[in-house]
CSV table of C-alpha atoms in Angstrom, one decimal:
chain,number,residue,atom,x,y,z
A,22,MET,CA,-21.6,76.1,109.7
A,23,ASN,CA,-21.9,72.7,111.2
A,24,ALA,CA,-20.4,69.5,109.7
A,25,ALA,CA,-23.5,68.2,108.6
A,26,ASP,CA,-24.8,71.2,106.5
A,27,LEU,CA,-21.3,71.7,105.2
A,28,HIS,CA,-21.1,67.9,104.0
A,29,GLN,CA,-24.6,68.2,102.3
A,30,GLU,CA,-23.7,71.3,100.5
A,31,SER,CA,-20.3,70.4,99.3
A,32,ILE,CA,-19.3,68.4,96.2
A,33,ILE,CA,-17.8,65.1,97.4
A,34,ILE,CA,-15.3,63.3,95.2
A,35,ASP,CA,-13.8,60.0,95.8
A,36,GLY,CA,-10.6,59.7,93.6
A,37,LEU,CA,-10.6,55.9,93.9
A,38,ILE,CA,-12.8,53.3,94.9
A,39,ILE,CA,-12.5,49.6,94.0
A,40,ALA,CA,-15.4,48.3,96.2
A,41,LYS,CA,-17.7,45.4,95.4
A,42,TRP,CA,-20.3,47.1,92.9
A,43,ASN,CA,-23.8,46.2,93.8
A,44,ARG,CA,-26.9,48.0,95.1
A,45,GLU,CA,-25.8,47.8,98.8
A,46,LEU,CA,-22.6,49.8,97.9
A,47,PHE,CA,-24.5,52.5,96.1
A,48,GLU,CA,-26.9,52.8,98.9
A,49,ASP,CA,-24.0,53.2,101.2
A,50,MET,CA,-22.4,55.8,98.5
A,51,ARG,CA,-25.6,57.7,99.0
A,52,LYS,CA,-25.7,57.5,102.7
A,53,GLY,CA,-22.1,59.1,102.5
A,54,GLY,CA,-23.2,61.9,100.4
A,55,ILE,CA,-20.8,60.8,97.8
A,56,THR,CA,-21.3,63.2,94.6
A,57,THR,CA,-18.9,61.1,92.3
A,58,ALA,CA,-16.3,58.5,92.6
A,59,ASN,CA,-13.8,57.1,90.4
A,60,CYS,CA,-14.6,53.6,90.3
A,61,THR,CA,-12.1,51.1,89.1
A,62,VAL,CA,-13.4,48.8,86.2
A,63,SER,CA,-10.0,47.3,85.2
A,64,VAL,CA,-7.0,46.1,86.9
A,65,TRP,CA,-5.3,43.0,85.3
A,66,GLU,CA,-8.0,42.6,82.5
A,67,ASN,CA,-7.1,42.8,78.9
A,68,PHE,CA,-9.3,44.8,76.3
A,69,GLN,CA,-12.0,42.3,75.9
A,70,ASP,CA,-12.4,41.5,79.6
A,71,THR,CA,-12.5,45.3,80.3
A,72,VAL,CA,-15.1,46.1,77.9
A,73,ASP,CA,-17.2,43.4,79.4
A,74,ASN,CA,-16.5,44.9,82.9
A,75,ILE,CA,-17.9,48.2,81.5
A,76,VAL,CA,-21.1,46.4,80.0
A,77,ALA,CA,-21.8,45.1,83.6
A,78,MET,CA,-21.3,48.5,85.0
A,79,ASN,CA,-23.5,50.0,82.5
A,80,GLN,CA,-26.3,47.6,83.4
A,81,LEU,CA,-25.6,48.0,87.1
A,82,ILE,CA,-26.0,51.7,86.7
A,83,GLU,CA,-29.1,51.4,84.7
A,84,ASP,CA,-30.7,48.8,87.3
A,85,ASN,CA,-30.0,51.3,90.0
A,86,SER,CA,-30.5,54.6,88.4
A,87,ASP,CA,-32.6,55.9,91.4
A,88,LEU,CA,-29.1,55.9,93.0
A,89,VAL,CA,-26.4,56.5,90.5
A,90,THR,CA,-25.9,57.8,87.3
A,91,LYS,CA,-22.9,57.9,84.7
A,92,VAL,CA,-20.3,60.6,84.6
A,93,TYR,CA,-18.5,61.5,81.3
A,94,ASN,CA,-17.8,65.1,82.3
A,95,THR,CA,-17.8,67.9,85.0
A,96,ALA,CA,-21.3,68.8,84.1
A,97,ASP,CA,-22.4,65.4,84.9
A,98,ILE,CA,-20.7,66.0,88.3
A,99,TYR,CA,-22.8,68.9,89.0
A,100,ARG,CA,-26.0,67.3,87.5
A,101,ALA,CA,-25.6,64.2,90.2
A,102,LYS,CA,-25.1,66.6,92.9
A,103,ALA,CA,-28.4,68.4,91.9
A,104,GLU,CA,-30.3,65.2,91.6
A,105,GLY,CA,-29.0,63.8,94.7
A,106,ARG,CA,-27.4,60.6,93.1
A,107,THR,CA,-23.8,59.6,93.0
A,108,GLY,CA,-21.9,60.0,89.7
A,109,ILE,CA,-20.0,56.7,88.5
A,110,LEU,CA,-16.7,57.7,86.8
A,111,MET,CA,-15.1,54.7,85.4
A,112,GLY,CA,-11.3,54.4,85.7
A,113,PHE,CA,-8.6,51.9,85.4
A,114,GLN,CA,-5.9,50.9,87.8
A,115,ASN,CA,-3.6,49.6,84.8
A,116,ALA,CA,-3.3,50.7,81.2
A,117,HIS,CA,-3.0,46.8,80.4
A,118,ALA,CA,-6.5,47.2,78.6
A,119,PHE,CA,-5.0,49.4,76.1
A,120,GLU,CA,-2.9,46.2,75.0
A,121,ASP,CA,-0.6,47.4,72.2
A,122,LYS,CA,-3.2,49.5,70.3
A,123,LEU,CA,-3.1,53.2,70.7
A,124,GLY,CA,-6.6,53.5,69.0
A,125,TYR,CA,-7.9,51.8,72.1
A,126,VAL,CA,-7.5,54.9,74.1
A,127,GLN,CA,-10.1,57.0,72.3
A,128,VAL,CA,-12.5,53.6,72.4
A,129,PHE,CA,-12.4,53.7,76.2
A,130,LYS,CA,-12.7,57.5,76.4
A,131,ASP,CA,-16.0,57.2,74.4
A,132,LEU,CA,-17.1,54.6,76.8
A,133,GLY,CA,-16.8,56.7,79.9
A,134,VAL,CA,-13.3,56.3,81.0
A,135,GLY,CA,-11.8,59.5,82.6
A,136,VAL,CA,-8.8,58.2,84.7
A,137,VAL,CA,-6.3,55.5,83.7
A,138,GLN,CA,-3.4,54.5,86.1
A,139,MET,CA,-0.3,53.8,83.7
A,140,CYS,CA,0.8,50.5,85.7
A,141,TYR,CA,-0.4,48.4,88.5
A,142,ASN,CA,2.5,47.5,90.6
A,143,THR,CA,4.4,45.7,87.8
A,144,GLN,CA,6.1,46.0,84.3
A,145,ASN,CA,3.6,46.6,81.3
A,146,LEU,CA,4.1,47.9,77.8
A,147,ILE,CA,3.9,51.4,79.2
A,148,GLY,CA,6.4,51.5,82.1
A,149,THR,CA,7.0,49.9,85.6
A,150,GLY,CA,5.0,49.7,88.8
A,151,CYS,CA,6.2,50.2,92.3
A,152,TYR,CA,7.2,46.6,93.2
A,153,GLU,CA,9.8,46.0,90.7
A,154,ARG,CA,13.0,47.4,89.2
A,155,ASP,CA,11.9,50.6,87.3
A,156,GLY,CA,12.8,50.9,83.7
A,157,GLY,CA,10.9,54.0,83.0
A,158,LEU,CA,8.4,55.0,80.5
A,159,SER,CA,8.7,53.1,77.2
A,160,GLY,CA,8.4,54.7,73.9
A,161,PHE,CA,4.9,53.4,73.4
A,162,GLY,CA,4.4,54.8,76.8
A,163,ARG,CA,5.1,58.2,75.6
A,164,GLU,CA,2.7,57.8,72.7
A,165,VAL,CA,-0.1,56.7,75.3
A,166,VAL,CA,0.6,59.7,77.3
A,167,ALA,CA,0.4,62.0,74.5
A,168,GLU,CA,-2.8,60.2,73.4
A,169,MET,CA,-4.5,60.4,76.8
A,170,ASN,CA,-3.6,64.0,76.9
A,171,ARG,CA,-5.4,64.4,73.6
A,172,VAL,CA,-8.7,62.7,74.4
A,173,GLY,CA,-8.8,63.8,77.8
A,174,ILE,CA,-8.2,60.9,80.0
A,175,MET,CA,-6.1,61.5,83.4
A,176,CYS,CA,-2.9,59.7,83.8
A,177,ASP,CA,-2.6,58.1,87.4
A,178,LEU,CA,0.7,57.2,89.1
A,179,SER,CA,-0.3,55.9,92.3
A,180,HIS,CA,1.0,52.4,92.0
A,181,VAL,CA,3.6,53.4,89.4
A,182,GLY,CA,7.4,53.4,89.9
A,183,ALA,CA,9.3,56.4,90.8
A,184,LYS,CA,11.1,56.7,87.6
A,185,THR,CA,8.2,56.0,85.3
A,186,SER,CA,6.3,58.3,87.3
A,187,GLU,CA,8.5,61.3,86.9
A,188,GLU,CA,9.0,60.7,83.3
A,189,VAL,CA,5.1,60.6,83.0
A,190,ILE,CA,4.9,63.8,84.8
A,191,LEU,CA,7.4,65.5,82.5
A,192,ALA,CA,5.9,63.9,79.4
A,193,SER,CA,2.3,64.9,79.9
A,194,ASP,CA,1.0,68.1,78.8
A,195,LYS,CA,-1.8,67.8,81.3
A,196,PRO,CA,-2.0,67.6,85.1
A,197,VAL,CA,-1.4,64.0,86.1
A,198,CYS,CA,-2.3,62.5,89.5
A,199,TYR,CA,-1.6,60.1,92.2
A,200,SER,CA,-5.2,59.5,92.8
A,201,HIS,CA,-4.7,57.4,96.0
A,202,CYS,CA,-1.4,57.6,97.8
A,203,LEU,CA,0.1,58.4,101.3
A,204,PRO,CA,3.5,60.0,102.4
A,205,SER,CA,6.4,57.8,103.2
A,206,GLY,CA,7.4,60.6,105.5
A,207,LEU,CA,4.6,59.2,107.9
A,208,LYS,CA,5.4,55.5,106.9
A,209,GLU,CA,7.7,53.8,104.6
A,210,HIS,CA,6.0,51.5,102.1
A,211,PRO,CA,6.5,50.8,98.5
A,212,ARG,CA,3.3,52.3,97.8
A,213,ASN,CA,3.9,55.6,99.6
A,214,LYS,CA,5.4,58.5,98.0
A,215,SER,CA,8.3,60.7,99.3
A,216,ASP,CA,8.2,64.4,100.3
A,217,ASP,CA,10.3,65.0,96.8
A,218,GLU,CA,8.1,62.9,94.7
A,219,LEU,CA,4.9,64.8,96.2
A,220,ARG,CA,6.7,68.1,95.7
A,221,PHE,CA,7.6,67.1,92.1
A,222,ILE,CA,4.2,66.3,90.8
A,223,ALA,CA,2.6,69.4,92.7
A,224,GLU,CA,5.2,71.7,91.1
A,225,ARG,CA,4.4,70.7,87.7
A,226,GLY,CA,0.6,71.2,88.2
A,227,GLY,CA,-0.1,67.6,89.4
A,228,PHE,CA,-2.6,66.6,91.9
A,229,VAL,CA,-2.6,64.1,95.0
A,230,GLY,CA,-5.5,62.0,96.3
A,231,VAL,CA,-4.9,60.8,99.9
A,232,THR,CA,-5.8,57.1,100.6
A,233,MET,CA,-6.8,55.8,103.9
A,234,PHE,CA,-5.7,52.2,103.2
A,235,ALA,CA,-4.6,51.2,106.6
A,236,PRO,CA,-1.4,49.2,105.7
A,237,PHE,CA,-0.1,52.3,104.3
A,238,LEU,CA,-1.1,54.5,107.3
A,239,LYS,CA,1.3,55.1,110.2
A,240,ASN,CA,-0.6,53.1,112.7
A,241,GLY,CA,-1.8,50.5,110.2
A,242,ILE,CA,-5.0,48.7,111.1
A,243,ASP,CA,-5.1,50.7,114.4
A,244,SER,CA,-5.4,53.8,112.7
A,245,THR,CA,-8.3,56.3,113.1
A,246,ILE,CA,-9.9,59.1,111.1
A,247,ASP,CA,-7.6,61.5,112.8
A,248,ASP,CA,-4.4,59.4,111.5
A,249,TYR,CA,-5.9,59.9,108.1
A,250,VAL,CA,-6.5,63.8,108.6
A,251,GLU,CA,-2.9,63.9,109.6
A,252,ALA,CA,-1.7,62.2,106.5
A,253,ILE,CA,-3.8,64.9,104.5
A,254,SER,CA,-2.5,67.7,106.5
A,255,TYR,CA,1.1,66.3,105.9
A,256,ILE,CA,0.5,66.5,102.1
A,257,VAL,CA,-1.1,69.6,102.2
A,258,ASP,CA,2.0,71.2,103.8
A,259,ILE,CA,4.1,70.0,100.8
A,260,VAL,CA,1.9,70.6,97.7
A,261,GLY,CA,-0.5,73.3,98.9
A,262,GLU,CA,-4.1,73.5,99.6
A,263,ASP,CA,-5.2,73.5,96.0
A,264,GLN,CA,-3.8,70.4,94.7
A,265,VAL,CA,-5.0,67.8,97.4
A,266,GLY,CA,-8.0,65.6,97.4
A,267,ILE,CA,-9.6,62.4,98.9
A,268,GLY,CA,-8.9,59.0,97.2
A,269,THR,CA,-10.1,56.5,99.8
A,270,ASP,CA,-9.2,53.2,98.1
A,271,PHE,CA,-12.2,51.7,99.7
A,272,THR,CA,-12.4,48.1,98.9
A,273,GLN,CA,-15.7,47.5,100.6
A,274,GLY,CA,-17.6,44.2,100.3
A,275,HIS,CA,-14.6,42.2,99.0
A,276,GLY,CA,-13.4,39.0,100.6
A,277,PRO,CA,-9.8,37.3,100.8
A,278,ASP,CA,-9.9,36.2,97.3
A,279,PHE,CA,-10.1,39.9,95.9
A,280,PHE,CA,-6.9,40.9,97.7
A,281,ASP,CA,-5.2,37.6,96.8
A,282,MET,CA,-5.8,38.5,93.2
A,283,LEU,CA,-4.7,42.0,93.9
A,284,THR,CA,-1.2,41.3,95.4
A,285,HIS,CA,-0.1,38.8,92.5
A,286,ASP,CA,1.4,39.8,89.4
A,287,LYS,CA,-1.4,39.6,86.5
A,288,GLY,CA,-3.7,38.6,89.5
A,289,TYR,CA,-2.4,34.8,89.5
A,290,ALA,CA,1.4,34.8,89.2
A,291,ARG,CA,4.4,35.7,91.7
A,292,GLU,CA,3.2,37.3,94.9
A,293,LEU,CA,4.3,40.8,95.3
A,294,THR,CA,3.1,41.9,98.8
A,295,ARG,CA,0.9,40.8,101.7
A,296,PHE,CA,-1.6,43.3,103.3
A,297,GLY,CA,-2.5,41.1,106.3
A,298,LYS,CA,-5.9,42.0,107.9
A,299,ILE,CA,-7.7,44.9,106.0
A,300,ILE,CA,-9.8,47.2,108.4
A,301,ASN,CA,-10.5,50.9,107.4
A,302,PRO,CA,-9.5,53.3,110.2
A,303,GLU,CA,-11.8,53.7,112.9
A,304,GLY,CA,-14.4,56.4,112.3
A,305,ILE,CA,-14.7,55.9,108.4
A,306,ARG,CA,-14.9,52.2,108.1
A,307,THR,CA,-17.5,52.4,105.4
A,308,VAL,CA,-18.4,54.8,102.6
A,309,GLY,CA,-21.5,55.5,104.4
A,310,GLU,CA,-19.5,57.4,107.1
A,311,PHE,CA,-17.8,59.8,104.7
A,312,PRO,CA,-19.7,62.7,106.6
A,313,ASN,CA,-17.2,61.9,109.8
A,314,LEU,CA,-14.3,63.2,107.5
A,315,THR,CA,-15.9,66.6,106.9
A,316,GLU,CA,-16.4,66.9,110.8
A,317,ALA,CA,-12.7,65.5,111.3
A,318,LEU,CA,-11.4,68.3,109.1
A,319,LEU,CA,-13.1,71.1,110.7
A,320,ARG,CA,-12.3,69.8,114.2
A,321,HIS,CA,-8.6,69.9,113.0
A,322,GLY,CA,-8.9,73.4,112.3
A,323,TYR,CA,-9.8,73.3,108.7
A,324,SER,CA,-11.8,76.1,107.5
A,325,PRO,CA,-15.2,75.4,105.7
A,326,GLU,CA,-13.7,76.9,102.6
A,327,LEU,CA,-10.7,74.4,102.6
A,328,VAL,CA,-12.8,71.6,103.6
A,329,LYS,CA,-14.7,72.1,100.4
A,330,LYS,CA,-11.8,72.2,98.4
A,331,ILE,CA,-10.3,68.9,99.7
A,332,MET,CA,-13.7,67.2,99.8
A,333,GLY,CA,-14.2,67.7,96.1
A,334,GLU,CA,-13.8,71.1,94.5
A,335,ASN,CA,-10.0,70.6,93.9
A,336,TRP,CA,-10.8,67.2,92.1
A,337,VAL,CA,-13.5,68.9,90.0
A,338,ARG,CA,-11.1,71.8,89.0
A,339,VAL,CA,-8.2,69.3,87.7
A,340,LEU,CA,-10.4,67.0,86.0
A,341,ALA,CA,-12.0,69.7,83.9
A,342,ASP,CA,-8.5,70.9,83.0
A,343,VAL,CA,-7.7,67.4,81.8
A,344,TRP,CA,-10.9,66.7,80.2
A,345,GLY,CA,-10.6,70.1,78.2
A,346,GLU,CA,-13.7,71.8,80.1
A,347,SER,CA,-14.5,74.9,82.0
A,348,THR,CA,-16.2,74.7,85.6
């Protein structure tokens, strides 16, 4: 089977996109054949501001319903595929929007939020991010994990500190994920995960989405799509072929002000890190070039069956598990 046909018939899931949401982006998602993406609607925002973001996203989906459709469950993912639209799964990169109200977890689930990262880089009421001393999961955090398990929201640990991540993995009755990470075995960086961390989450049923955010790749902004495939292969060798997927972390359409917000605590306080120039790997600079990844995996010796797993089938299976569904 050639790469174009394989891509066309596959379920393609991007486990994390934080792009600038507009029609141009949605058109590029269709060009790339994306079946469903976990689309960030909250980072530093509180409850009210996050609700406002969801209102705006709902309107955007309605205004572009020829291209996109909202995803609440895996049936919606398959429906999006059948209809030739891209499913928008809403997710958070920080549990800050829960504030100190456990009941907000159910509220956001009802609004269509399916994945929530426990912390974004720094400390919140739940635990600690990867850019400061890690105090672990709080008592309230344990309650939030249990409530996310109950309502069916996946716990994401991509930007979370090692100790907090370990304690979430142990506390959760459902699979948790690193929706978008890279291995520190290829490049040391606070956002990358060690072999032991990758093995730990996988041995407890967890999932790893592999990002291609260039500052975390071995060759930085000089990286190519082949460097990205190398990172995928590295992680597959550790966690196995059934617990790996794609989580690009595409920031398409955003300018310097956006990255300035992301790299400061709370979006405005102390500077946590500097990324420098942001450019995606050659060969997959935009969401529209997603078919090149299917081709690259085949070129690197992946079977069509394994390509299908990594490009989306694995994500659908683990999301169904977390959401309490059958596929």
